[in-house]
Amino acid sequence: MQEPEKRMLRLEGVVDKVLFFNEQNGYIVLELETDQSIETVVGELGEIEDGETLLVEGEYITHSKFGTQFKASYCERKLPSTAENIRKYLSSGTISGIGPSLAKRIVDVFGDETLEVMEHHPEKLRTIKGISEKKCQEIAREVQKIFSLRTLMIYLSQYHIPARYAMKAFQQWGINSRDVIDGNPYALCSELIGLPFQKAEVLARSLRIALDSEQRILAGLQYLLTENTFSGHTCLPLDKLQPLSCKYLGIGEQDFYANYNQALENQQLYEYKKGEREFVYLPEYYIAESYIADRINVILEFSAPEDYDYEALIDLEEQEKQIKYESLQRKAITTALSRGLMVLTGGPGTGKTTTLNAIISLYEKQGKKVLIAAPTGRAAKRISDLTGYEAKTIHRLLEVQFDSNERLTFKHNEKDPLDCEVLVVDEMSMVDVLLFEHLLRALKLHCRIVLVGDSDQLPSVGAGNLLRDLIDGGCIPVIALQEIFRQAQQSCIVTNAHRIVRGEDPDLMQKQNDFFFLQRLKPEPACELVISLCRDRLPKAYGFDPLNDIQVIAPARKGTLGVIALNQALQEALNPKKKGMAECKTALYTFRVGDKVMQTRNNYDILWKKDGEQGTGIFNGDIGRILEINRAQMIATIDFDGRITPYPLDVLDQLELAYAITVHKSQGSEFEAVVIPILGGFEKLYYRNLLYTAVTRAKKLLILVGSRKKIEEMVHNNRRTNRYSCLRHMLMQHEQGSN
């Protein structure tokens, strides 16, 4: 039976007071005075001032701490019509240069006609004491701008387009915004504004834009390519894009190719030919992969063609460190010191960290300035702890900033390169092509690069399969460490990880080491066991802290053993609701003081402090603990690995509970103890590389809970993530050209 459609309620009234406003996304909290009462209204309604008249549609919701609120999904704005409300509106500071005192004088003269005079006859304001001709002109310009933005917001709200898109459009086109949009509603889909294609379609239909119009087809192609980047593809084969586009847009092949060729000519799309197949790119991805291939070619051209003899130096390092390097480690050290670029790869226990320490030490003894970077904060902390050298995230190293269009850029680039002679990048499997392009642009031509990673782990969340392409391209020196050292051989985590990556079943029978399997064949008992392990058994047996030391890692998000359900169950077990404990809610979770949480997207605006240092930015994958929730200030204080952050509650949907996390989110991190439930689910999420990545997150203890059969199926399912990219081919073309 189909669920009845939820009836939308309507409220109309005058804004009594704006309590909170976020300039980035237009989210606002205000008190609306209606004929019957004063209501708290929330939603992405844009900038609204005291005294405005609003007609809002939405529904009542019950906030755990703020009580009943009216969540508005639609807002129709009316300018105040009475002298008192106009005075209140102008006194709020909405128009630069007009404060409460001047607002009163203006309204005393023009009364209910004040706003009509200001919009259409601003010269009359010169009769008011304190308004010169210059100030009159400034007010007129400000009024025109504000009224134009307001009109644009009202216009777009008819099509349920949130206010933040109107604000971005106005930043681009100013008072001409309405004309631009009416001429091409798909201009709102541009990178700078970012309106989803489907919402632009609704507006376009009302404007009677033809289905085969040039702007619609181009926007549709860009939309489909963008959507596929979220699946890891930097490009799509033309023979796949063409039928996909024709079906989605409802157009013929002739219209597709006519507009496609025009987009190529205008460099709105790019094409790369690989063999007999053409691949289609969005500009940023084509430029990124082309630049990476070109820059690597330049590095290799100026690099030594062969390794130098560093055996004596390595011998001295062995004596100093009281260590013995095996042959491949010595080869890796020699290659790093000799060449301009190299990749160091290998599984757990093969000595990557020991080798890397020797490379860094020998470079520093040569007087070289070495910087170390990793894609995430946890990965940077991990490599710092292992090597003893300071490491930064790539974003922090490059120093995030925003251009005039509020687009993300970096301070360091070709014009302002990093001050280093050697750059080491760890966890390269997590780095995508766009970030790597920015990193290469920020390096001086003579800077040497050492890339470290495990190519058997999952590829990056962002588009591309960078580390695998760099290795398979055949032109970069690659040293793959293979020998498992004696100490590591004592760990069943290490030996079973290598069995898994070779396609061999792990040893699930032994019970004496650091790798255990506990069989449960139904979801509910498996979930109960996971909770018992985290809350009782592991803390009691090993002294592990349930929040700081133990991490549950699951292949899937949904289901009884998925991340969402496990987080809710673990929260109830480890941090249950208590009387007087502050809480706040999102659509997915209720957050409490003491909860373990994870940031799920990059936020470059959030401030933090750590040991007297200040900075901005909390990034995707950062894990923290909620220390305090202040409802009055709309702030949650969160500790992200020592970075104390006043976290705005209006962006709380960027957080998730982190008692359980997905395998993808766990990359780059290590935990004292890891519990992995594996029982069944969506087949595409149960494959060898996923299991290998999860297992290698454990430092001291790993427990698999679930089905032996499912674990063995994962080991034998060697499905590699198929990602469309031409980087490997570009690198191979350079290699062939140089030969």
XYZ file of C-alpha atoms in Angstrom:
739
model
C 0.000 0.000 0.000
C 1.386 3.391 -0.994
C 2.065 5.776 1.875
C -0.125 8.897 1.852
C 1.679 12.048 0.813
C 2.675 14.185 3.779
C 0.535 17.343 3.921
C 2.523 20.578 3.983
C 1.479 23.220 6.515
C 1.586 26.978 5.909
C 2.478 29.836 8.211
C 2.397 33.564 7.489
C 3.758 36.278 9.698
C 6.381 38.918 10.387
C 9.975 38.087 11.356
C 10.347 39.145 14.966
C 13.998 38.161 15.384
C 16.722 36.296 13.466
C 18.462 33.976 15.926
C 21.074 32.394 13.663
C 22.232 32.589 10.038
C 24.910 30.634 8.115
C 26.236 32.635 5.147
C 27.692 29.541 3.435
C 24.499 27.538 3.001
C 21.710 30.010 3.808
C 20.513 28.048 6.886
C 18.575 30.299 9.249
C 16.768 30.096 12.591
C 14.207 32.840 13.208
C 11.161 33.709 15.270
C 8.046 34.369 13.158
C 5.186 36.329 14.681
C 1.882 35.016 13.297
C -1.654 36.101 14.209
C -1.825 33.379 16.869
C 1.685 32.923 18.241
C 5.443 33.250 17.793
C 6.905 30.218 15.989
C 10.529 29.101 15.633
C 11.209 28.561 11.915
C 14.314 26.803 10.547
C 15.548 25.961 7.049
C 17.791 26.990 4.140
C 15.839 30.161 3.390
C 18.678 32.589 2.729
C 19.372 35.873 4.460
C 16.209 37.286 6.027
C 15.932 40.416 8.119
C 13.805 41.424 11.084
C 10.495 42.915 9.984
C 10.076 40.932 6.762
C 6.764 39.229 6.040
C 7.089 35.533 5.223
C 4.790 32.832 3.895
C 6.440 29.484 4.660
C 5.463 25.905 3.889
C 6.777 22.875 5.748
C 6.143 20.718 8.792
C 6.554 20.770 12.527
C 9.462 18.759 13.919
C 10.455 18.047 17.496
C 14.088 18.792 18.281
C 15.496 16.797 21.208
C 16.584 19.977 23.021
C 15.132 22.978 21.166
C 11.604 21.595 21.248
C 8.994 22.164 18.540
C 10.235 23.932 15.399
C 8.697 24.607 12.007
C 11.022 23.219 9.325
C 10.365 25.246 6.169
C 10.980 23.749 2.741
C 9.448 26.689 0.837
C 9.494 30.392 1.605
C 7.730 33.281 -0.072
C 9.062 36.629 1.031
C 7.172 39.878 1.180
C 8.627 43.212 2.056
C 7.151 44.831 5.149
C 4.186 47.067 4.336
C 3.517 49.012 7.551
C 5.644 51.868 8.788
C 6.513 50.062 12.041
C 7.679 46.890 10.295
C 9.584 48.923 7.687
C 11.376 50.773 10.487
C 12.224 47.452 12.142
C 13.435 46.051 8.812
C 15.720 49.007 8.056
C 17.001 49.126 11.658
C 18.292 45.558 11.371
C 21.230 46.793 9.259
C 20.099 45.119 6.052
C 21.073 48.234 4.081
C 24.624 49.438 4.593
C 24.741 52.957 6.002
C 21.275 52.902 7.601
C 21.089 52.307 11.356
C 18.173 52.560 13.797
C 18.339 56.347 14.124
C 18.424 57.072 10.374
C 15.794 54.389 9.735
C 13.403 56.181 12.116
C 13.961 59.535 10.410
C 13.317 58.061 6.935
C 10.139 56.235 8.017
C 8.865 59.302 9.913
C 8.901 61.173 6.569
C 7.738 58.527 4.075
C 5.720 56.175 6.285
C 4.217 53.159 4.527
C 5.670 54.387 1.200
C 9.299 54.201 2.430
C 10.391 51.117 0.491
C 8.585 52.268 -2.678
C 10.495 55.568 -2.480
C 13.839 53.864 -1.829
C 13.456 51.500 -4.788
C 11.959 53.823 -7.421
C 12.658 57.406 -6.239
C 15.843 57.235 -4.126
C 16.656 60.896 -4.900
C 13.872 61.916 -2.450
C 16.031 60.589 0.393
C 18.167 63.727 0.083
C 15.422 65.598 1.946
C 16.275 63.601 5.075
C 18.714 65.213 7.468
C 22.064 63.384 7.394
C 21.756 62.021 3.825
C 24.093 63.770 1.387
C 23.982 63.295 -2.376
C 26.872 60.810 -2.170
C 25.194 58.830 0.630
C 21.935 58.902 -1.315
C 23.655 57.301 -4.331
C 25.305 54.670 -2.112
C 21.949 53.780 -0.541
C 20.337 53.585 -3.992
C 22.973 51.126 -5.210
C 22.639 49.021 -2.070
C 18.840 48.998 -2.330
C 18.996 47.924 -5.979
C 21.348 45.084 -5.091
C 19.291 43.854 -2.127
C 15.977 44.100 -3.960
C 17.430 42.287 -6.979
C 18.718 39.443 -4.797
C 15.391 39.257 -2.968
C 13.495 39.122 -6.244
C 15.788 36.376 -7.507
C 15.301 34.320 -4.328
C 11.526 34.644 -4.573
C 11.607 33.694 -8.265
C 13.744 30.572 -7.757
C 11.858 29.510 -4.632
C 8.798 28.882 -6.843
C 10.746 25.947 -8.257
C 11.899 24.822 -4.793
C 15.461 25.940 -5.510
C 17.117 26.708 -2.131
C 18.245 30.226 -1.361
C 21.944 29.302 -1.344
C 21.855 28.807 -5.134
C 20.238 32.205 -5.625
C 22.977 33.749 -3.480
C 25.715 32.052 -5.529
C 24.063 33.098 -8.797
C 23.858 36.692 -7.614
C 27.561 36.625 -6.706
C 28.281 35.667 -10.321
C 25.867 37.791 -12.314
C 24.632 40.496 -9.953
C 21.515 42.395 -10.988
C 21.581 40.596 -14.378
C 21.022 37.196 -12.738
C 17.378 36.843 -13.741
C 18.155 37.596 -17.394
C 21.029 35.087 -17.452
C 18.912 32.359 -15.868
C 15.914 32.932 -18.107
C 18.210 32.723 -21.127
C 19.899 29.536 -19.883
C 18.599 27.951 -16.667
C 21.313 25.282 -16.980
C 23.899 27.974 -16.222
C 22.911 27.300 -12.605
C 24.517 23.844 -12.986
C 27.977 25.363 -13.474
C 30.775 24.452 -11.090
C 30.544 27.847 -9.367
C 26.851 27.477 -8.484
C 26.348 23.724 -8.473
C 22.571 23.361 -8.833
C 21.678 19.691 -9.469
C 20.721 19.045 -13.097
C 17.291 17.679 -12.146
C 16.314 20.936 -10.400
C 17.407 22.965 -13.416
C 15.210 20.703 -15.560
C 12.098 21.798 -13.629
C 12.929 25.470 -14.190
C 13.801 24.840 -17.842
C 10.455 23.160 -18.523
C 8.589 26.175 -17.177
C 10.679 28.381 -19.497
C 9.842 26.037 -22.412
C 13.492 25.241 -23.133
C 13.548 22.627 -25.914
C 14.712 19.095 -25.082
C 17.283 19.282 -27.873
C 18.579 22.731 -26.914
C 22.357 23.130 -26.900
C 22.540 24.300 -23.281
C 20.413 21.377 -22.020
C 22.423 18.711 -23.832
C 25.773 20.170 -22.701
C 24.585 20.411 -19.085
C 23.281 16.848 -19.326
C 26.608 15.509 -20.600
C 28.493 17.336 -17.856
C 26.050 16.002 -15.268
C 26.470 12.379 -16.384
C 30.268 12.660 -16.417
C 30.228 14.292 -12.968
C 27.982 11.576 -11.545
C 30.409 8.938 -12.806
C 33.344 10.604 -11.046
C 31.612 9.618 -7.797
C 32.035 6.002 -8.938
C 35.775 6.627 -9.423
C 35.818 7.263 -13.192
C 37.873 10.225 -14.426
C 36.400 9.734 -17.913
C 33.898 7.583 -19.823
C 34.260 5.753 -23.157
C 32.400 7.607 -25.885
C 30.657 4.380 -26.872
C 29.137 4.271 -23.370
C 28.478 8.001 -22.915
C 26.548 8.340 -26.193
C 23.792 5.747 -25.545
C 23.636 6.716 -21.867
C 23.132 10.395 -22.776
C 20.566 9.724 -25.490
C 18.485 7.605 -23.134
C 18.747 9.953 -20.141
C 18.115 13.167 -22.097
C 15.602 11.707 -24.566
C 17.563 12.870 -27.632
C 18.700 11.283 -30.879
C 22.213 10.262 -31.875
C 22.474 13.131 -34.364
C 21.673 15.730 -31.697
C 24.155 14.097 -29.338
C 27.082 14.248 -31.764
C 26.273 17.749 -32.982
C 26.420 19.100 -29.424
C 29.249 16.822 -28.346
C 31.505 18.029 -31.168
C 30.628 21.633 -30.354
C 31.555 21.037 -26.696
C 34.925 19.627 -27.783
C 35.547 22.641 -29.992
C 34.696 24.993 -27.093
C 36.894 22.940 -24.711
C 33.882 22.334 -22.471
C 34.704 18.624 -22.818
C 37.916 16.835 -23.811
C 38.531 13.640 -25.751
C 41.476 11.246 -25.489
C 42.027 8.376 -27.888
C 43.290 5.116 -26.440
C 43.681 2.442 -29.080
C 40.493 2.336 -31.110
C 38.407 3.912 -28.342
C 37.687 7.548 -27.502
C 37.359 8.599 -23.858
C 35.469 11.728 -22.796
C 36.608 13.972 -19.934
C 35.401 16.943 -17.975
C 38.099 19.641 -18.345
C 39.468 19.433 -14.782
C 40.064 15.682 -14.984
C 41.654 15.801 -18.437
C 43.935 18.627 -17.354
C 44.838 16.749 -14.151
C 45.773 13.448 -15.812
C 47.587 15.189 -18.681
C 49.566 17.346 -16.273
C 50.515 14.367 -14.089
C 51.785 12.441 -17.124
C 53.663 15.460 -18.524
C 55.233 16.388 -15.186
C 56.357 12.825 -14.498
C 57.892 12.711 -17.966
C 59.866 15.898 -17.200
C 61.021 14.498 -13.833
C 62.209 11.288 -15.482
C 63.989 13.135 -18.287
C 66.103 15.031 -15.745
C 66.514 12.049 -13.416
C 69.535 9.758 -13.376
C 68.875 6.869 -15.802
C 70.547 4.352 -13.484
C 71.068 3.959 -9.748
C 74.301 5.243 -8.206
C 76.369 3.154 -5.813
C 75.254 3.989 -2.274
C 76.314 0.684 -0.701
C 78.912 2.288 1.579
C 76.419 4.875 2.853
C 73.849 2.164 3.512
C 76.452 0.112 5.401
C 77.169 3.100 7.640
C 73.434 3.581 8.236
C 73.158 -0.087 9.248
C 75.995 0.306 11.736
C 74.526 3.497 13.194
C 70.984 2.128 13.483
C 72.065 -1.392 14.465
C 69.883 -2.830 11.742
C 70.292 -5.094 8.736
C 68.566 -4.200 5.447
C 67.604 -7.026 3.098
C 68.446 -6.764 -0.611
C 65.196 -5.181 -1.812
C 65.331 -2.643 1.002
C 68.863 -1.678 -0.051
C 67.643 -1.430 -3.636
C 64.774 0.855 -2.559
C 67.116 3.128 -0.577
C 69.536 3.350 -3.506
C 66.745 4.108 -6.006
C 65.242 6.816 -3.788
C 68.625 8.528 -3.422
C 69.446 8.208 -7.140
C 66.216 8.997 -8.992
C 63.898 11.978 -9.144
C 60.798 9.858 -8.531
C 60.130 6.368 -7.198
C 57.300 4.234 -5.782
C 57.867 2.095 -2.684
C 55.178 -0.503 -2.147
C 54.642 -3.641 -0.104
C 52.278 -5.322 2.335
C 52.380 -5.338 6.143
C 55.544 -6.605 7.806
C 57.734 -6.140 4.719
C 59.763 -3.278 6.180
C 58.359 -0.213 4.352
C 58.698 1.989 7.433
C 62.254 0.819 8.183
C 63.224 1.483 4.566
C 61.550 4.885 4.594
C 63.359 5.872 7.782
C 66.695 5.076 6.120
C 65.777 7.115 3.016
C 64.807 10.147 5.108
C 67.870 9.826 7.349
C 70.317 9.621 4.433
C 68.690 12.547 2.619
C 68.954 14.682 5.750
C 72.603 13.718 6.137
C 73.105 15.084 2.611
C 71.644 18.386 3.832
C 68.353 17.989 1.952
C 65.127 19.463 3.338
C 62.567 16.633 3.551
C 58.793 17.060 3.936
C 56.414 14.185 4.694
C 52.729 14.203 3.761
C 49.715 11.882 3.861
C 46.159 12.239 2.567
C 44.375 12.298 5.954
C 45.066 13.527 9.463
C 45.076 10.019 10.911
C 47.416 8.784 8.171
C 49.760 11.717 8.842
C 49.720 11.000 12.592
C 50.400 7.321 11.933
C 53.451 7.937 9.724
C 54.719 10.518 12.255
C 54.446 7.979 15.067
C 56.174 5.268 13.003
C 59.046 7.357 11.647
C 59.519 9.949 14.361
C 59.427 12.701 11.727
C 56.695 15.363 11.521
C 54.105 14.724 8.815
C 51.249 16.898 7.598
C 48.145 16.266 5.566
C 48.512 17.209 1.904
C 45.843 19.896 2.355
C 47.664 21.407 5.312
C 50.992 21.227 3.489
C 49.589 23.059 0.458
C 47.617 25.501 2.692
C 43.961 25.645 1.700
C 42.474 28.962 0.629
C 39.561 30.187 -1.485
C 39.509 32.366 -4.576
C 37.111 35.262 -5.266
C 34.447 32.770 -6.376
C 34.811 30.810 -3.108
C 36.365 27.875 -4.957
C 38.925 25.768 -3.154
C 42.504 26.563 -4.122
C 45.895 26.161 -2.487
C 48.421 28.795 -1.462
C 51.323 26.721 -2.799
C 51.464 26.216 -6.574
C 53.837 26.943 -9.479
C 54.118 30.573 -8.378
C 54.659 29.790 -4.710
C 56.207 26.308 -4.494
C 56.872 24.376 -1.316
C 60.241 24.903 0.314
C 61.577 21.353 0.112
C 64.063 19.259 -1.842
C 62.528 15.866 -1.080
C 58.834 15.049 -0.629
C 57.633 11.752 0.831
C 53.932 10.912 0.404
C 52.556 7.998 2.412
C 49.281 6.086 1.815
C 49.345 6.907 -1.896
C 46.484 4.485 -2.580
C 44.183 7.094 -0.975
C 45.322 10.008 -3.173
C 43.133 10.916 -6.157
C 44.249 12.520 -9.419
C 42.986 16.050 -8.669
C 44.852 16.258 -5.367
C 48.026 14.759 -6.862
C 47.945 17.329 -9.667
C 47.846 20.156 -7.095
C 50.685 18.549 -5.181
C 52.914 18.247 -8.256
C 52.207 21.867 -9.218
C 53.473 22.965 -5.795
C 56.864 21.244 -6.152
C 60.007 22.748 -7.601
C 61.325 20.948 -10.677
C 64.385 19.637 -8.843
C 62.370 18.276 -5.901
C 62.678 14.512 -5.488
C 59.536 12.498 -4.785
C 59.130 9.222 -2.884
C 55.630 7.730 -3.105
C 54.765 5.057 -0.535
C 51.699 2.844 -0.498
C 50.118 -0.572 -0.740
C 48.596 -1.080 -4.185
C 46.562 -4.058 -2.920
C 44.452 -1.770 -0.755
C 41.298 -0.016 -1.951
C 41.682 2.872 -4.408
C 40.945 6.459 -3.435
C 37.457 7.720 -2.671
C 38.005 10.418 -5.301
C 38.180 9.619 -9.003
C 41.061 7.680 -10.526
C 43.191 4.661 -9.639
C 46.337 6.697 -9.212
C 48.801 4.425 -7.421
C 47.934 1.404 -9.560
C 48.240 3.505 -12.760
C 51.614 4.919 -11.672
C 52.917 1.396 -11.040
C 51.430 -0.151 -14.193
C 52.522 2.758 -16.395
C 55.956 1.146 -16.559
C 58.061 4.298 -16.595
C 58.483 5.022 -12.865
C 60.997 3.002 -10.801
C 58.943 0.752 -8.481
C 60.353 -1.295 -5.627
C 57.877 -3.813 -4.197
C 59.056 -5.196 -0.849
C 58.019 -8.829 -0.457
C 59.921 -10.500 2.368
C 57.990 -10.748 5.643
C 60.453 -10.167 8.471
C 60.860 -12.703 11.248
C 59.250 -10.497 13.891
C 56.240 -9.826 11.615
C 55.943 -13.549 10.850
C 54.952 -14.076 14.477
C 51.807 -12.035 13.863
C 48.864 -13.928 12.375
C 47.417 -10.564 11.334
C 50.402 -10.103 9.018
C 50.629 -13.683 7.760
C 46.886 -13.956 7.157
C 46.857 -10.592 5.360
C 49.460 -11.948 2.938
C 47.483 -15.174 2.523
C 44.383 -13.136 1.676
C 46.147 -10.984 -0.902
C 47.552 -14.130 -2.550
C 44.047 -15.591 -2.772
C 44.619 -18.160 -0.014
C 42.168 -18.753 2.828
C 43.310 -17.286 6.161
C 43.927 -19.632 9.069
C 40.714 -19.334 11.065
C 41.406 -22.289 13.376
C 44.267 -21.045 15.572
C 43.307 -19.427 18.878
C 46.680 -18.525 20.392
C 47.798 -15.353 18.628
C 46.391 -11.991 17.526
C 43.916 -13.189 14.856
C 40.631 -14.843 15.907
C 37.476 -16.030 14.162
C 34.176 -16.383 16.065
C 31.410 -18.008 14.054
C 27.878 -16.608 14.185
C 25.533 -17.483 11.339
C 22.631 -15.116 12.075
C 22.775 -11.292 12.154
C 21.259 -10.727 15.615
C 23.633 -13.050 17.538
C 26.560 -11.665 15.531
C 25.559 -8.113 16.463
C 25.221 -9.092 20.137
C 28.707 -10.642 20.060
C 30.230 -7.501 18.494
C 28.691 -5.399 21.277
C 29.880 -7.813 23.962
C 33.429 -7.798 22.569
C 33.603 -3.995 22.535
C 31.893 -3.344 25.847
C 33.014 -6.254 28.033
C 35.271 -9.000 26.734
C 38.162 -7.114 25.085
C 38.463 -4.423 27.794
C 38.445 -7.121 30.479
C 40.871 -9.508 28.739
C 43.325 -7.021 27.209
C 42.680 -3.720 28.978
C 41.591 -2.018 25.757
C 39.586 1.200 26.008
C 36.277 0.634 24.149
C 36.400 4.046 22.456
C 40.096 4.817 22.005
C 41.484 1.357 21.238
C 38.716 -0.755 19.687
C 37.292 -0.093 16.227
C 34.474 -1.983 14.518
C 34.925 -2.013 10.729
C 32.097 -3.243 8.508
C 31.912 -3.799 4.736
C 28.400 -2.311 4.371
C 26.419 0.661 5.685
C 22.973 -0.956 5.754
C 21.569 -4.046 7.452
C 21.824 -5.427 10.996
C 25.615 -5.678 10.639
C 25.949 -2.464 8.653
C 27.604 0.658 9.996
C 24.370 2.579 10.714
C 22.677 -0.132 12.819
C 25.932 -1.095 14.554
C 26.598 2.521 15.515
C 23.164 2.876 17.058
C 23.560 -0.395 18.971
C 27.117 0.375 20.125
C 26.134 3.891 21.190
C 23.375 2.451 23.360
C 25.862 -0.013 24.879
C 28.846 2.329 25.340
C 27.252 5.764 25.769
C 23.587 5.330 26.698
C 21.184 8.192 27.232
C 21.362 9.649 30.742
C 19.292 12.217 32.511
C 20.689 15.684 31.926
C 23.034 14.560 29.124
C 23.019 17.011 26.231
C 21.928 15.634 22.846
C 21.352 16.861 19.308
C 19.835 15.066 16.329
C 20.287 14.675 12.598
C 18.181 12.618 10.228
C 20.449 9.597 10.853
C 21.794 9.801 14.394
C 21.305 11.259 17.849
C 24.606 12.666 19.126
C 25.505 12.810 22.824
C 28.343 14.203 24.877
C 31.038 11.524 24.916
C 30.168 10.056 21.515
C 32.859 8.924 19.093
C 32.225 10.683 15.767
C 33.685 10.943 12.268
C 33.711 13.825 9.795
C 32.269 12.610 6.464
C 33.253 15.428 4.115
C 35.950 18.086 3.884
C 34.978 21.296 5.682
C 37.588 24.010 5.227
C 35.827 26.632 7.389
C 35.697 24.969 10.807
C 38.169 26.488 13.274
C 40.335 24.463 15.666
C 42.999 24.988 18.334
C 45.775 22.617 19.377
C 48.605 23.334 21.823
C 48.376 27.075 21.225
C 48.236 26.673 17.448
C 45.143 27.746 15.488
C 43.935 26.499 12.137
C 40.937 25.779 9.967
C 39.602 22.621 8.371
C 38.226 19.290 9.546
C 38.488 16.668 6.827
C 36.723 13.562 5.594
C 37.688 10.620 7.827
C 38.809 12.624 10.886
C 37.642 10.916 14.103
C 36.833 12.795 17.305
C 34.945 12.816 20.611
C 32.112 15.180 21.571
C 33.153 17.067 24.712
C 30.217 19.456 25.082
C 26.977 20.471 23.363
C 25.907 24.113 23.816
C 22.380 24.517 22.527
C 22.210 28.248 23.146
C 25.307 28.939 21.038
C 24.444 26.193 18.470
C 27.921 24.700 19.009
C 29.285 21.253 19.863
C 32.839 21.169 21.188
C 34.656 18.206 19.596
C 38.182 16.897 20.134
C 39.643 15.673 16.818
C 42.951 14.092 17.902
C 43.852 17.081 20.049
C 42.340 19.706 17.742
C 39.583 21.278 19.844
C 36.813 22.432 17.533
C 33.714 24.592 18.121
C 31.552 22.591 15.694
C 28.438 24.419 14.336
C 25.271 22.399 14.934
C 23.810 23.507 11.593
C 26.410 21.363 9.758
C 26.005 18.414 12.092
C 24.842 16.277 9.154
C 28.530 16.188 8.131
C 29.180 13.999 11.186
C 28.413 10.336 11.780
C 28.850 8.129 14.809
C 32.175 6.268 14.550
C 31.859 3.308 16.898
C 31.601 1.412 13.592
C 33.009 2.681 10.283
C 33.192 1.370 6.725
C 36.355 -0.163 5.325
C 36.773 2.800 2.954
C 36.650 5.249 5.878
C 39.214 3.195 7.817
C 41.938 3.563 5.182
C 45.067 5.298 6.377
C 44.326 4.460 10.014
C 45.467 1.743 12.401
C 43.728 0.669 15.585
C 44.902 -1.391 18.555
C 42.015 -3.840 18.146
C 39.663 -4.308 15.192
C 36.387 -6.253 15.092
C 35.025 -7.094 11.621
C 31.525 -8.578 11.208
C 31.245 -10.603 7.964
C 28.039 -12.490 7.378
C 26.574 -11.513 4.034
C 24.997 -8.712 2.072
C 25.460 -6.853 -1.191
C 27.902 -9.038 -3.165
C 29.793 -6.109 -4.706
C 30.937 -5.103 -1.203
C 32.454 -8.493 -0.377
C 35.716 -8.960 -2.267
C 39.395 -9.665 -1.601
C 40.838 -6.155 -1.550
C 38.135 -4.964 0.832
C 38.878 -7.780 3.291
C 42.645 -7.234 2.963
C 42.286 -3.507 3.650
C 40.116 -4.148 6.720
C 42.444 -6.791 8.172
C 45.533 -4.572 7.799
C 43.930 -1.854 9.977
C 44.601 -3.932 13.137
C 47.837 -3.421 15.083
C 47.568 -5.853 18.011
C 44.310 -7.798 17.734
C 41.853 -8.749 15.000
C 38.559 -10.573 15.483
C 36.370 -11.729 12.578
C 32.749 -12.398 13.524
C 30.382 -14.226 11.198
C 30.526 -16.860 8.482
C 33.616 -18.835 7.483
C 32.015 -19.452 4.071
C 31.517 -15.732 3.457
C 35.109 -14.945 4.425
C 36.387 -17.578 2.003
C 34.094 -16.221 -0.723
C 35.617 -12.764 -0.202
C 39.141 -14.165 -0.488
C 38.342 -15.864 -3.801
C 36.397 -12.896 -5.213
C 39.277 -10.956 -6.789
C 37.024 -8.311 -8.293
C 39.170 -5.279 -8.966
C 37.420 -1.971 -8.990
C 37.099 -1.079 -12.679
C 37.709 2.637 -13.051
C 37.892 4.412 -16.374
C 41.078 6.472 -16.611
C 43.673 7.144 -19.296
C 46.569 8.086 -17.021
C 48.346 4.751 -17.397
C 48.108 5.008 -21.194
C 49.405 8.597 -21.111
C 52.405 7.467 -19.049
C 53.070 4.554 -21.400
C 52.887 6.889 -24.415
C 55.534 9.108 -22.839
C 57.710 6.064 -22.137
C 57.392 4.852 -25.723
C 58.060 8.353 -27.044
C 61.242 8.697 -24.991
C 62.469 5.378 -26.349
